[in-house]
Amino acid sequence: MNGSYDPARIEPKWQREWAETGLFRAPDRSDSPKFYCLMMFPYPSAALHVGHGRNYIIGDVLARYKMMRGCNVLAPMGWDAFGLPAENAAIQGGVHPRTGTLANIATMKRQLHDWGVCYDWDREIASCDPSYYRWTQWLFLRLHERGLACRKTAAVNWCPSCSTVLANEQVVGGGCERCETPVRQKELEQWFFRITAYAQRLLDDLDLLGNWPERVKTMQRNWIGRSEGCEVVFRLASTGEPVPCFTTRLDTIHGATYMVLAAEHPLARRIAAARGGAVADFIERTVRQDRLARAGEGAEKEGIRTGEEVINPFNGERIPLWIANYVLMEYGTGAVMAVPAHDDRDFAFARKYGLPVRVVIRDPAAALPPAEPAAAYVDDGIQVNSARFDGLPNREALERMADLMEEAGFGGRTVCYRLRDWLISRQRYWGAPIPIIHCESCGAVPVPDQDLPVLLPEEVEFRPGGESPLARCPAFVRCACPSCGRPARRETDTMDTFVDSSWYFLRFVSPRDDGRPFDPDLANRWLPVDQYIGGIEHAILHLLYARFVTKALMDMGWVGFPEPFRNLFTQGMIIKDGAKMSKSRGNTVSPDGLIEAYGADTVRLYTLFIGPPEKDAEWRDESIVGAHRFLRGLWDLVREAAGRVARAAPGGGAGEGTPLRRAVHRTIRKVTADIEERFHFNTALAALMELENGIRAFMRDVPRPAGEAAAALDEAVRTIVLLLGPFAPHIAEELWRAVGGTESVFRQPWPAHDPALVREEEATVVVQVNGRVRGRITVPADAPEEALAAAALAERNVAAHVGGRRVVRTVVVPGRLVNIVVG
């Protein structure tokens, strides 16, 4: 370890060493406790920037720390390699999606290696590899067998630019989330996974996830959207056709003065087709709007009268049928009985379009209902204008109305979920083909397991169109029916890439298994994942789909656990110039040049130091110098300290090293807690910097340590190197050799603090008089309450405020507070 700090020399050396010795190779059977640490596997779109690095560096820190804690750590990596961008690149530039994807994987893998981020590369997978998507197709077939994969006609979001269907969540502001082209509605026959069959379990089992961010669990609860209420059947006055609607406020049904359909409702579509004109134009305009935005509280309410009426089954009244933007097909039945007197949105809509407002629930504090309400009354009260239910408390009336409705047969109690079935069909090439064969005689026939995988053909024509490029490939489409042997055609849609990522964490346990998707025994040994790390943008879709697939596999007997991820951490973004890093903004920062200039350890340290990892942080190129300065200084410090320890005399130095030892053990406690409990790597690094200053000060004050002082210095430098290891692994390996280590620093046990050395000797205690701060006292940390009370009364300013008055009582919080109450 001669010479100055040279990352370009030491970092490749240790990266080779870790690879050759298999540091991150996880044995499937071990007596050590298991720790499955997983970063959400990335889409290989292009080179990584420093914003991406935060996710992988955090995971690497945790994996190395757990290794030092004696765990058998599984830290695999793979590639979510199917998707639209690769296919769009093929359309625009003529590069086959496989070629472009594999090139991007090579680039990103090299960057992860340069960062010093290590994985068990023997377990590497890519979702575009036939050995992987064979089992994605197998998963489809198992769900199909259980009635959880089905085909149905639905109005879908169609991006004319990408020429494919988009899930509701992929439509942002009325446009495609990838290309921002306005999205339009299109009727297509599509494949769905029946995630709705698991709605209640997905909701209930959120309670099992105690170590998930509450924000994520709330987002999932809202997305599932459970509501208890009633489905009541109105009828179209012109034809008698039933128009069911869901309501949680059946008690207000006598106040319904109009009905509203979502623009996507099939009846709205039929009316538009029959009438055309303004109704059709309104529907087309509305379906292009962002669903969440148009249903928001502050959104402008817009609608159009259809010319049809519906009949209220409770009172036989005919009320007008409208189509409005504030009703969504995703909730209930897509039809809403509008009660403007008791719903804020209905009230705003009725006022705008001059519709009647009829009060049917009176405020108990008012003698009479208002003739012209100024706002909707949404609280409980007493029924009025409700026929036989007048005078009843509205909650009692609701139950009686539900009983009547069920007895009469025009509705019933039910539970409604906002969650809708998962649309998995995509009209694109670069995805896992759906393993179905269409036969005129037999219908939709599953591909037999022994014929999997259904391979993507290499020779296809990439051009925009309303169908999958696979549909233009006769060699792919033409086949024989597995049931009857007659000529048939293959399904040409491919699966949503979220299907690939819904089970990949299971494949990692046995990635080379050719006979099954994963080894169930190994899956039950390694899973659930102990720590899952990724972005908050995946809070709903990916995480919800992975939870659904795990539960389905559990029901099939493939796994023995209901949830795939025990702990979840969602990191914040690294931003630049006040915005998220992206190519379109031109504000991305490549790690390559920074690693070349300063080294990977410097980039890692700065990435971790700029703020709490769960929060967004601003990247400043100029600030990286501070992290490099710290590592360079530590390099010189450890080398000098090792020399002094080697030259130290064996005796003497009694008591000289005690303050340094206290600082060392407090740092151990701090860094351990920051990693283990809080993921606050920034404050852990701050503690290491403080310890470095403490070591430097000790060496200045004790230039020739001997005996106990030399031992304290030796302990200090060895400890700071061990604690630094997970954060800056290359320099830590090199420094560990400088202090006499022979094996990898990551084969060493994590330091443990001595409780006796971290106990504070003194404490500063706040003193209050009648609840107001009047002074502070410094006392022994273990001072008894009586001594604290006496010291507080003796403090000069406190004594002046007590002023001889009678002390009624004294409240003591040891080590923190004394409150003197005087009369």
PDB file of C-alpha atoms in Angstrom, residues 24 35 37 58-71 73 604 668-669 671-677 679 681 722-723 725-727 745-746 748-751:
ATOM      1  CA  PHE A  24     -21.219 -12.694  -3.788  1.00  0.00           C
ATOM      2  CA  PHE A  35     -30.777 -12.635   3.631  1.00  0.00           C
ATOM      3  CA  CYS A  37     -31.511  -8.593  -0.908  1.00  0.00           C
ATOM      4  CA  ILE A  58     -28.020   1.273  -1.558  1.00  0.00           C
ATOM      5  CA  GLY A  59     -28.587  -2.423  -2.211  1.00  0.00           C
ATOM      6  CA  ASP A  60     -24.870  -3.110  -2.416  1.00  0.00           C
ATOM      7  CA  VAL A  61     -24.229  -1.365   0.907  1.00  0.00           C
ATOM      8  CA  LEU A  62     -26.911  -3.450   2.580  1.00  0.00           C
ATOM      9  CA  ALA A  63     -25.717  -6.732   1.032  1.00  0.00           C
ATOM     10  CA  ARG A  64     -22.111  -6.150   2.124  1.00  0.00           C
ATOM     11  CA  TYR A  65     -23.224  -5.105   5.617  1.00  0.00           C
ATOM     12  CA  LYS A  66     -25.354  -8.246   6.030  1.00  0.00           C
ATOM     13  CA  MET A  67     -22.431 -10.338   4.800  1.00  0.00           C
ATOM     14  CA  MET A  68     -20.335  -8.897   7.623  1.00  0.00           C
ATOM     15  CA  ARG A  69     -23.173  -9.645  10.033  1.00  0.00           C
ATOM     16  CA  GLY A  70     -22.747 -13.317   9.200  1.00  0.00           C
ATOM     17  CA  CYS A  71     -25.683 -13.752   6.808  1.00  0.00           C
ATOM     18  CA  VAL A  73     -26.633 -13.139   1.300  1.00  0.00           C
ATOM     19  CA  ARG A 604     -20.651   5.920  -4.123  1.00  0.00           C
ATOM     20  CA  ILE A 668     -20.055   1.733  15.870  1.00  0.00           C
ATOM     21  CA  ARG A 669     -23.410   2.141  17.579  1.00  0.00           C
ATOM     22  CA  VAL A 671     -23.391   3.539  12.012  1.00  0.00           C
ATOM     23  CA  THR A 672     -24.995   0.201  12.866  1.00  0.00           C
ATOM     24  CA  ALA A 673     -28.293   1.827  13.803  1.00  0.00           C
ATOM     25  CA  ASP A 674     -28.253   4.065  10.735  1.00  0.00           C
ATOM     26  CA  ILE A 675     -27.849   1.064   8.417  1.00  0.00           C
ATOM     27  CA  GLU A 676     -29.962  -1.481  10.278  1.00  0.00           C
ATOM     28  CA  GLU A 677     -32.858   0.633  11.454  1.00  0.00           C
ATOM     29  CA  PHE A 679     -31.144   3.370   6.031  1.00  0.00           C
ATOM     30  CA  PHE A 681     -26.435   6.270   5.109  1.00  0.00           C
ATOM     31  CA  LEU A 722     -14.498  -2.085   8.736  1.00  0.00           C
ATOM     32  CA  LEU A 723     -17.331   0.430   9.104  1.00  0.00           C
ATOM     33  CA  GLY A 725     -16.383  -1.264   3.958  1.00  0.00           C
ATOM     34  CA  PRO A 726     -20.008  -1.411   2.761  1.00  0.00           C
ATOM     35  CA  PHE A 727     -19.900   2.225   1.598  1.00  0.00           C
ATOM     36  CA  VAL A 745     -12.802  -7.080   4.775  1.00  0.00           C
ATOM     37  CA  PHE A 746     -16.223  -8.565   3.975  1.00  0.00           C
ATOM     38  CA  GLN A 748     -14.688 -10.020   8.876  1.00  0.00           C
ATOM     39  CA  PRO A 749     -17.362  -9.746  11.573  1.00  0.00           C
ATOM     40  CA  TRP A 750     -19.093  -6.392  11.878  1.00  0.00           C
ATOM     41  CA  PRO A 751     -17.780  -4.503  14.930  1.00  0.00           C
TER      42      PRO A 751
END
